[in-house]
Short mmCIF file of C-alpha atoms and ligand atoms in Angstrom, two decimals:
data_model
loop_
_atom_site.label_atom_id
_atom_site.label_comp_id
_atom_site.label_asym_id
_atom_site.label_seq_id
_atom_site.Cartn_x
_atom_site.Cartn_y
_atom_site.Cartn_z
CA GLU A 864 0.03 -0.19 0.31
CA LYS A 865 2.68 2.32 0.92
CA ASN A 866 4.54 1.54 -2.56
CA GLY A 867 7.81 0.85 -0.97
CA TYR A 868 7.96 3.90 1.15
CA ASP A 869 8.15 4.03 5.10
CA HIS A 870 5.13 6.23 5.46
CA PHE A 871 2.03 7.44 3.87
CA MET A 872 3.23 11.10 3.99
CA LEU A 873 6.49 10.24 2.26
CA LYS A 874 4.44 8.41 -0.37
CA GLU A 875 2.18 11.39 -0.82
CA ILE A 876 4.85 13.82 -0.84
CA HIS A 877 6.50 12.13 -4.03
CA GLU A 878 3.16 11.63 -5.63
CA GLN A 879 2.32 15.52 -5.96
CA PRO A 880 3.72 15.80 -9.37
CA THR A 881 1.47 13.15 -10.40
CA ALA A 882 -1.33 14.62 -8.39
CA LEU A 883 -0.95 18.14 -10.03
CA GLN A 884 -0.87 16.45 -13.36
CA LYS A 885 -3.94 15.00 -12.92
CA THR A 886 -5.57 17.96 -11.56
CA MET A 887 -4.81 19.86 -14.43
CA THR A 888 -5.60 17.33 -17.05
CA GLY A 889 -8.41 18.42 -19.22
CA ARG A 890 -8.33 21.97 -17.92
CA PHE A 891 -6.54 23.47 -20.76
CA ASN A 892 -8.49 24.33 -24.10
CA LYS A 893 -6.95 22.30 -27.45
CA GLU A 894 -3.82 24.92 -27.88
CA GLN A 895 -3.23 25.15 -24.02
CA LYS A 896 -4.11 28.98 -24.22
CA SER A 897 -6.93 28.95 -21.82
CA VAL A 898 -8.46 27.18 -18.58
CA GLU A 899 -11.61 25.57 -18.97
CA PHE A 900 -13.87 24.58 -16.38
CA ASP A 901 -16.92 23.00 -17.99
CA GLU A 902 -18.64 22.63 -14.20
CA LEU A 903 -18.74 26.66 -14.20
CA GLN A 904 -19.99 27.55 -17.11
CA TRP A 905 -19.55 31.18 -16.09
CA SER A 906 -19.73 34.16 -18.37
CA THR A 907 -18.34 37.44 -18.06
CA GLN A 908 -21.59 38.87 -16.85
CA GLN A 909 -21.91 36.13 -14.00
CA VAL A 910 -18.08 37.11 -12.99
CA GLU A 911 -19.12 40.85 -12.97
CA GLN A 912 -21.87 40.43 -10.78
CA TRP A 913 -19.47 39.05 -7.52
CA ASP A 914 -18.26 42.49 -5.90
CA LYS A 915 -16.25 40.15 -3.54
CA ILE A 916 -14.96 36.56 -3.08
CA THR A 917 -14.70 34.86 0.51
CA ILE A 918 -12.74 31.99 0.84
CA VAL A 919 -13.62 29.79 4.02
CA ALA A 920 -11.94 26.64 5.31
CA CYS A 921 -9.59 25.17 8.01
CA GLY A 922 -5.98 24.49 8.65
CA THR A 923 -3.88 23.62 5.52
CA ALA A 924 -7.24 23.97 3.54
CA TYR A 925 -7.09 27.68 5.03
CA HIS A 926 -3.33 28.20 3.90
CA ALA A 927 -4.05 26.95 0.48
CA GLY A 928 -7.02 29.82 0.38
CA LEU A 929 -4.38 32.27 1.52
CA ILE A 930 -2.46 31.77 -1.66
CA GLY A 931 -5.65 31.75 -3.47
CA LYS A 932 -6.56 35.31 -2.31
CA HIS A 933 -2.98 36.52 -3.46
CA VAL A 934 -3.46 34.76 -6.83
CA ILE A 935 -7.46 36.26 -7.25
CA GLU A 936 -6.48 39.58 -6.48
CA GLU A 937 -3.28 39.71 -8.31
CA LEU A 938 -4.95 38.52 -11.83
CA THR A 939 -8.57 39.57 -11.17
CA ARG A 940 -8.55 42.74 -8.76
CA ILE A 941 -11.78 41.15 -7.13
CA PRO A 942 -11.43 41.77 -3.52
CA VAL A 943 -10.86 38.65 -1.60
CA ASP A 944 -11.36 37.76 2.15
CA VAL A 945 -9.90 34.57 3.68
CA GLU A 946 -11.65 33.23 6.73
CA VAL A 947 -11.12 30.13 9.25
CA ALA A 948 -14.66 28.51 9.00
CA SER A 949 -14.85 28.27 13.11
CA GLU A 950 -14.69 31.97 13.13
CA PHE A 951 -16.64 32.80 10.18
CA ARG A 952 -19.69 30.46 11.16
CA TYR A 953 -20.36 32.39 14.47
CA ARG A 954 -20.18 35.91 13.24
CA ARG A 955 -22.45 37.79 11.33
CA PRO A 956 -20.42 36.98 7.98
CA ILE A 957 -20.99 40.09 5.07
CA VAL A 958 -22.03 37.65 2.46
CA ASN A 959 -24.77 37.96 -0.02
CA GLU A 960 -26.10 37.46 -3.27
CA LYS A 961 -22.97 39.43 -4.60
CA THR A 962 -20.35 37.17 -3.08
CA LEU A 963 -18.76 34.20 -4.20
CA VAL A 964 -18.20 32.18 -1.45
CA ILE A 965 -15.37 29.17 -1.98
CA VAL A 966 -15.28 26.57 0.26
CA VAL A 967 -12.06 24.55 0.64
CA SER A 968 -11.75 21.00 1.87
CA GLN A 969 -10.02 17.72 1.02
CA SER A 970 -12.34 15.52 3.05
CA GLY A 971 -15.47 17.65 2.07
CA GLU A 972 -16.63 16.67 5.51
CA THR A 973 -15.05 19.20 8.08
CA ALA A 974 -17.97 20.18 10.35
CA ASP A 975 -16.82 24.23 10.40
CA THR A 976 -16.49 24.40 6.89
CA LEU A 977 -19.71 22.54 6.10
CA ALA A 978 -21.61 24.86 8.64
CA ALA A 979 -20.17 27.92 6.63
CA LEU A 980 -21.20 26.39 3.27
CA ARG A 981 -24.76 26.04 4.64
CA GLN A 982 -24.72 29.56 6.09
CA SER A 983 -23.24 31.55 2.90
CA GLN A 984 -26.35 29.85 0.89
CA HIS A 985 -28.70 30.68 3.28
CA LEU A 986 -27.41 34.51 3.02
CA GLY A 987 -27.91 34.17 -0.86
CA ALA A 988 -23.94 33.47 -1.72
CA GLN A 989 -23.28 31.27 -4.72
CA VAL A 990 -20.55 28.41 -3.16
CA LEU A 991 -18.17 26.64 -5.25
CA ALA A 992 -16.29 23.96 -3.39
CA ILE A 993 -12.93 22.82 -3.95
CA THR A 994 -12.35 19.58 -2.65
CA ASN A 995 -10.80 16.14 -3.15
CA VAL A 996 -13.94 13.70 -2.35
CA VAL A 997 -16.31 13.04 -5.00
CA GLY A 998 -19.88 12.67 -2.89
CA SER A 999 -18.89 14.21 0.19
CA SER A 1000 -21.15 16.27 2.17
CA ILE A 1001 -19.55 19.73 1.00
CA ALA A 1002 -19.25 17.95 -2.77
CA ARG A 1003 -23.16 17.60 -2.51
CA GLU A 1004 -24.17 20.50 -0.89
CA ALA A 1005 -22.31 23.15 -2.79
CA ASP A 1006 -23.52 24.76 -5.97
CA LYS A 1007 -20.38 24.43 -7.89
CA VAL A 1008 -17.62 22.19 -7.40
CA LEU A 1009 -14.07 21.71 -8.39
CA LEU A 1010 -12.28 18.53 -7.65
CA THR A 1011 -8.77 18.16 -7.07
CA MET A 1012 -7.08 15.04 -8.05
CA ALA A 1013 -4.89 14.06 -5.52
CA GLY A 1014 -6.48 10.86 -4.97
CA PRO A 1015 -6.74 9.28 -1.32
CA GLU A 1016 -4.62 10.99 1.32
CA ILE A 1017 -4.05 8.65 4.08
CA ALA A 1018 -1.24 10.55 6.34
CA VAL A 1019 -2.91 13.07 8.66
CA ALA A 1020 -0.66 15.96 7.41
CA SER A 1021 -1.99 17.14 4.05
CA THR A 1022 0.39 17.42 1.81
CA LYS A 1023 -0.55 16.58 -2.01
CA ALA A 1024 -4.35 17.58 -1.11
CA TYR A 1025 -2.87 21.20 -0.16
CA THR A 1026 -0.98 21.59 -3.39
CA THR A 1027 -3.64 20.39 -5.73
CA GLN A 1028 -5.61 23.08 -4.10
CA VAL A 1029 -3.50 25.42 -4.31
CA LEU A 1030 -3.10 24.46 -8.37
CA THR A 1031 -6.64 24.83 -8.36
CA PHE A 1032 -6.71 28.69 -7.34
CA TYR A 1033 -4.29 29.46 -10.06
CA LEU A 1034 -6.47 28.15 -12.47
CA LEU A 1035 -9.33 29.45 -11.11
CA GLY A 1036 -7.38 32.56 -10.96
CA ILE A 1037 -6.42 32.39 -14.70
CA TYR A 1038 -10.20 31.64 -15.51
CA LEU A 1039 -11.91 34.79 -13.78
CA ALA A 1040 -9.05 36.82 -15.37
CA GLU A 1041 -9.99 35.72 -18.76
CA ARG A 1042 -13.63 36.50 -18.22
CA LYS A 1043 -12.83 39.83 -16.33
CA GLN A 1044 -9.95 40.65 -19.17
CA SER A 1045 -7.74 41.51 -16.48
CA ILE A 1046 -4.65 40.38 -17.84
CA SER A 1047 -2.88 40.49 -20.65
CA LYS A 1048 -2.68 37.50 -23.44
CA GLU A 1049 1.00 37.45 -22.91
CA TYR A 1050 0.66 37.19 -19.24
CA GLN A 1051 -1.65 34.11 -19.64
CA ASP A 1052 0.41 32.58 -21.67
CA GLN A 1053 3.37 32.48 -19.56
CA LEU A 1054 1.35 31.53 -16.42
CA LEU A 1055 -0.27 28.57 -18.44
CA GLU A 1056 3.67 27.67 -19.27
CA SER A 1057 4.59 28.00 -15.95
CA ILE A 1058 1.83 25.57 -14.72
CA ALA A 1059 2.70 23.16 -16.97
CA GLU A 1060 6.00 23.03 -15.88
CA ILE A 1061 5.55 22.82 -12.33
CA PRO A 1062 5.43 18.87 -11.96
CA ASN A 1063 8.58 18.37 -13.62
CA LYS A 1064 10.26 21.05 -11.13
CA MET A 1065 8.71 19.44 -8.18
CA GLU A 1066 10.17 16.11 -9.45
CA GLU A 1067 13.50 17.77 -9.25
CA ILE A 1068 13.23 18.65 -5.59
CA LEU A 1069 12.19 15.79 -4.79
CA GLU A 1070 15.27 13.80 -6.45
CA HIS A 1071 17.29 15.86 -4.16
CA SER A 1072 15.24 15.37 -1.04
CA SER A 1073 18.44 13.67 0.61
CA SER A 1074 19.96 17.22 0.62
CA ILE A 1075 17.08 18.38 2.97
CA ARG A 1076 17.26 15.42 5.28
CA TRP A 1077 20.30 16.41 6.99
CA TYR A 1078 18.81 19.93 8.08
CA SER A 1079 16.21 17.92 10.05
CA GLU A 1080 19.16 16.82 12.22
CA SER A 1081 20.04 20.25 13.26
CA ILE A 1082 16.29 21.16 14.03
CA LYS A 1083 15.05 18.11 15.93
CA ASP A 1084 16.28 19.19 19.40
CA ALA A 1085 15.50 23.09 18.92
CA ASN A 1086 12.95 24.35 21.44
CA SER A 1087 11.15 26.45 18.70
CA VAL A 1088 11.42 27.10 15.00
CA PHE A 1089 10.59 30.24 12.97
CA PHE A 1090 9.42 30.98 9.31
CA ILE A 1091 9.46 34.19 7.76
CA GLY A 1092 8.29 35.27 4.61
CA ARG A 1093 6.80 38.14 2.45
CA GLY A 1094 4.32 38.35 -0.34
CA VAL A 1095 3.29 34.49 -1.17
CA ASP A 1096 6.03 33.47 0.98
CA PHE A 1097 4.17 34.30 3.84
CA PRO A 1098 1.33 31.86 3.78
CA VAL A 1099 3.87 29.20 2.50
CA SER A 1100 5.49 29.69 5.87
CA LEU A 1101 2.46 29.22 7.79
CA GLU A 1102 1.89 25.98 6.17
CA GLY A 1103 5.51 24.92 6.79
CA SER A 1104 5.16 26.11 10.48
CA LEU A 1105 1.99 24.00 10.72
CA LYS A 1106 3.54 21.05 9.19
CA LEU A 1107 6.34 21.13 11.72
CA LYS A 1108 4.02 21.43 14.83
CA GLU A 1109 1.56 18.93 13.60
CA ILE A 1110 4.24 15.89 13.11
CA SER A 1111 7.26 17.13 14.84
CA TYR A 1112 5.62 18.50 18.22
CA ILE A 1113 7.96 21.26 17.93
CA HIS A 1114 6.64 24.55 18.54
CA SER A 1115 7.01 26.84 15.54
CA GLU A 1116 5.66 30.06 14.50
CA ALA A 1117 5.26 32.02 11.18
CA TYR A 1118 5.80 35.40 10.64
CA ALA A 1119 5.15 38.10 7.66
CA ALA A 1120 8.96 38.99 7.83
CA GLY A 1121 7.83 42.81 8.51
CA GLU A 1122 6.45 41.95 11.36
CA LEU A 1123 9.58 40.61 13.50
CA LYS A 1124 10.34 43.79 14.72
CA HIS A 1125 7.04 44.11 16.27
CA GLY A 1126 7.58 41.56 19.16
CA THR A 1127 8.82 38.67 17.91
CA LEU A 1128 12.44 39.64 17.74
CA ALA A 1129 12.54 39.52 21.48
CA LEU A 1130 11.97 35.33 21.29
CA ILE A 1131 15.27 35.16 18.85
CA GLU A 1132 18.36 33.86 20.72
CA GLU A 1133 21.65 31.98 19.88
CA GLY A 1134 21.00 29.46 17.95
CA THR A 1135 17.17 29.85 17.34
CA PRO A 1136 16.67 28.15 13.76
CA ILE A 1137 14.95 30.17 11.35
CA ILE A 1138 13.66 29.25 7.67
CA ALA A 1139 13.24 32.21 5.48
CA LEU A 1140 11.51 32.00 2.24
CA ILE A 1141 13.18 34.63 -0.41
CA THR A 1142 11.51 34.19 -3.62
CA GLN A 1143 9.73 37.52 -4.12
CA GLU A 1144 12.09 39.72 -6.09
CA GLU A 1145 10.35 42.92 -5.32
CA VAL A 1146 10.52 42.53 -1.39
CA SER A 1147 13.94 40.27 -1.58
CA GLU A 1148 16.32 43.41 0.03
CA LYS A 1149 13.63 43.90 2.40
CA MET A 1150 13.93 40.11 3.29
CA LEU A 1151 17.74 40.25 3.22
CA GLY A 1152 17.64 42.85 5.71
CA ASN A 1153 15.25 41.25 8.36
CA ILE A 1154 17.59 38.15 7.80
CA LYS A 1155 20.54 40.58 9.16
CA GLU A 1156 18.33 41.31 12.00
CA VAL A 1157 17.92 37.67 13.11
CA LYS A 1158 20.92 37.09 12.28
CA ALA A 1159 22.59 40.12 14.58
CA ARG A 1160 20.83 38.06 17.61
CA GLY A 1161 22.30 34.95 16.79
CA ALA A 1162 19.80 32.72 14.72
CA GLN A 1163 20.72 30.19 12.53
CA VAL A 1164 19.04 30.46 9.22
CA LEU A 1165 18.09 28.27 6.25
CA GLY A 1166 17.15 30.42 3.35
CA ILE A 1167 15.06 28.78 0.73
CA ALA A 1168 15.24 30.84 -2.84
CA GLY A 1169 14.86 30.37 -6.66
CA GLU A 1170 17.97 29.27 -8.30
CA GLU A 1171 18.77 32.81 -9.84
CA LYS A 1172 19.24 34.04 -6.28
CA MET A 1173 22.39 32.09 -5.59
CA ASN A 1174 24.19 35.07 -3.63
CA ILE A 1175 21.90 34.60 -0.60
CA TRP A 1176 24.34 32.15 0.48
CA GLU A 1177 26.29 34.98 1.59
CA TYR A 1178 23.51 36.20 4.19
CA VAL A 1179 22.38 32.86 5.28
CA ASP A 1180 24.08 29.86 7.11
CA GLU A 1181 22.71 27.22 4.80
CA CYS A 1182 20.67 27.65 1.53
CA CYS A 1183 18.00 25.44 -0.51
CA TYR A 1184 17.32 26.46 -4.22
CA ILE A 1185 14.12 25.80 -6.01
CA PRO A 1186 13.95 26.05 -9.60
CA ASN A 1187 13.34 29.05 -11.30
CA THR A 1188 9.44 29.80 -12.24
CA LEU A 1189 7.20 32.85 -12.45
CA SER A 1190 7.23 34.48 -8.93
CA ILE A 1191 3.44 34.29 -8.67
CA MET A 1192 3.92 30.54 -8.98
CA THR A 1193 6.74 29.84 -6.09
CA PRO A 1194 4.56 28.16 -3.64
CA LEU A 1195 3.65 24.94 -5.37
CA LEU A 1196 7.62 24.53 -5.08
CA THR A 1197 9.03 26.02 -2.04
CA VAL A 1198 6.36 24.13 0.33
CA ILE A 1199 7.84 20.76 -1.18
CA PRO A 1200 11.39 21.10 1.30
CA LEU A 1201 8.90 22.43 3.96
CA GLN A 1202 7.22 19.35 3.66
CA LEU A 1203 10.15 17.43 3.56
CA ILE A 1204 11.70 18.98 6.77
CA SER A 1205 8.90 18.21 8.69
CA TYR A 1206 8.87 14.31 7.77
CA TYR A 1207 12.40 14.12 8.35
CA THR A 1208 12.31 15.84 11.85
CA SER A 1209 9.55 13.71 12.88
CA LEU A 1210 11.07 10.79 11.79
CA ALA A 1211 14.17 11.63 13.65
CA LEU A 1212 12.30 11.90 16.54
CA GLY A 1213 10.57 8.85 16.19
CA ASN A 1214 7.19 9.78 16.15
CA ASP A 1215 4.01 8.56 14.64
CA VAL A 1216 4.47 10.42 11.46
CA ASP A 1217 1.26 9.10 9.56
CA LYS A 1218 -0.62 9.20 12.81
CA PRO A 1219 0.17 12.57 14.86
CA ARG A 1220 -1.04 12.51 18.38
CA ASN A 1221 -4.19 14.38 19.31
CA LEU A 1222 -5.20 14.72 15.47
CA ALA A 1223 -7.60 13.20 13.36
CA LYS A 1224 -7.64 13.28 9.54
CA SER A 1225 -10.83 14.60 9.11
CA VAL A 1226 -12.49 16.87 11.80
CA THR A 1227 -16.01 15.88 12.03
CA VAL A 1228 -16.81 17.47 15.40
CA GLU A 1229 -16.96 21.44 15.88
O1 M6R B 236 -10.64 18.00 5.21
P1 M6R B 236 -10.17 19.24 5.36
O2 M6R B 236 -9.20 19.77 4.26
O3 M6R B 236 -11.45 20.43 5.38
O4 M6R B 236 -9.19 19.77 6.71
C1 M6R B 236 -9.16 20.89 7.17
C2 M6R B 236 -8.07 20.53 8.43
O5 M6R B 236 -8.30 19.70 9.35
C3 M6R B 236 -6.40 19.84 7.43
O6 M6R B 236 -6.15 20.62 6.42
C4 M6R B 236 -5.74 19.91 8.82
O7 M6R B 236 -5.06 20.97 9.17
C5 M6R B 236 -4.22 18.88 8.36
N1 M6R B 236 -3.99 18.16 9.17
C6 M6R B 236 -2.84 19.47 8.46
O8 M6R B 236 -1.91 18.99 7.65
#
C-alpha cells in the first residue's frame, strides 16, 4: 500500500507531481491557451456580478485559501477575504448574492466548513467547493464543485491535497481573469506555461530530497523554529510551520517578515533556527534586511530561494534552492522542502508520522 515508502506521508509527498498533473489534465483548451472548467460555465456577466470573493476553510486548506487570495486579487483585482470556518460561522459574515464564497476542504466533511457553506447559501451567496472527495457532504451541497485529483490522502498531515488545492486556485484565477479581461494575453500564456512545468520542477526538488534531510538533524532538538516570508512566501511559511508542529511537536511560528520588529525579535536567541523564504524579487532586499536582523541576534538561518538568487548564501547559514519559475507560482515549489523538513524531523524524533498525537484526518466535530 505504501508502495515501498516507509510512510504514507512520504509516499504522498512524492505523489505530488502526478497529483498536480491529474488535476490540470483536461483543464486547458486544445491550444493550451486558456483554462476551461466545464463545471462552472461562468460568463463575463456572471463574474462581474460578484463584488467580492470570500474563501472559507480550516487548517492547511485555509493556507491554500491565503494563496488563492493572493492569486485571485493579483490576476482579477476582485477583493478576496479568507476566513477560518470556525470564526466565519459564529459571526454575522457580510456575504450576499454579490459574493462568491469558495469553501476548500480535502475531505469535504469538515464540520465547520460545511456549516459555513450552509450559512453562505442561506445568506444568498453562490458557493463553489474545492474538494478532493466526490460525493462528500461539501461536494453534494455546494452549488458548484471543482475536484482536486490528489487521490486518497491517508497521512493526517496534508501534502498532495494542499498542493492540488493551490493549483486549482491558479487555474481558477486565470479562468476568472480571462472573463474579466484583467490580464494580458502574453501574461496568461506565461502563466499557463509555468503551470505546465511545475510537476517536473517538483520532481527535481524531490530527487534531491536527501540534501534536505540533514537539515532536520539540526532542528530536531530545537525548542522553537520560526518561518518568515513576505508576499506569497508568508502563507507558505504558515503551512511549513503547521506541518512542523503537527508531526514533530516542535513549537513553531510563522511571521510576515516585516512583523518581526513588532514583538517576535524578542524570542530570537543564539542558535534559534529560522527558515526564511526569499523568492519574491520585489521584496528580496527587505527580506535580506530581516535576515540580518535575526542573524545579529544569533539566529541560524536556512534560506530557501530560486536558483537565480545564488548569492543568498552570503546572508544565510544554509541554503536550499528551488528551480526558477514565475514569482507568483513559487508556492507550489517552496512548500516541498518544508514538507520534507517536517517529515524527516518527525522521523528523527521517532514520532508516528502518519498518525500524529491528538489529531484526526477529518474533523467532523465542531
Ligand atoms: O479535510 P479538510 O481539508 O477540510 O481538513 C482541514 C484541516 O483539518 C486539515 O487541512 C488539517 O489542518 C491537516 N491535518 C493539516 O495537515
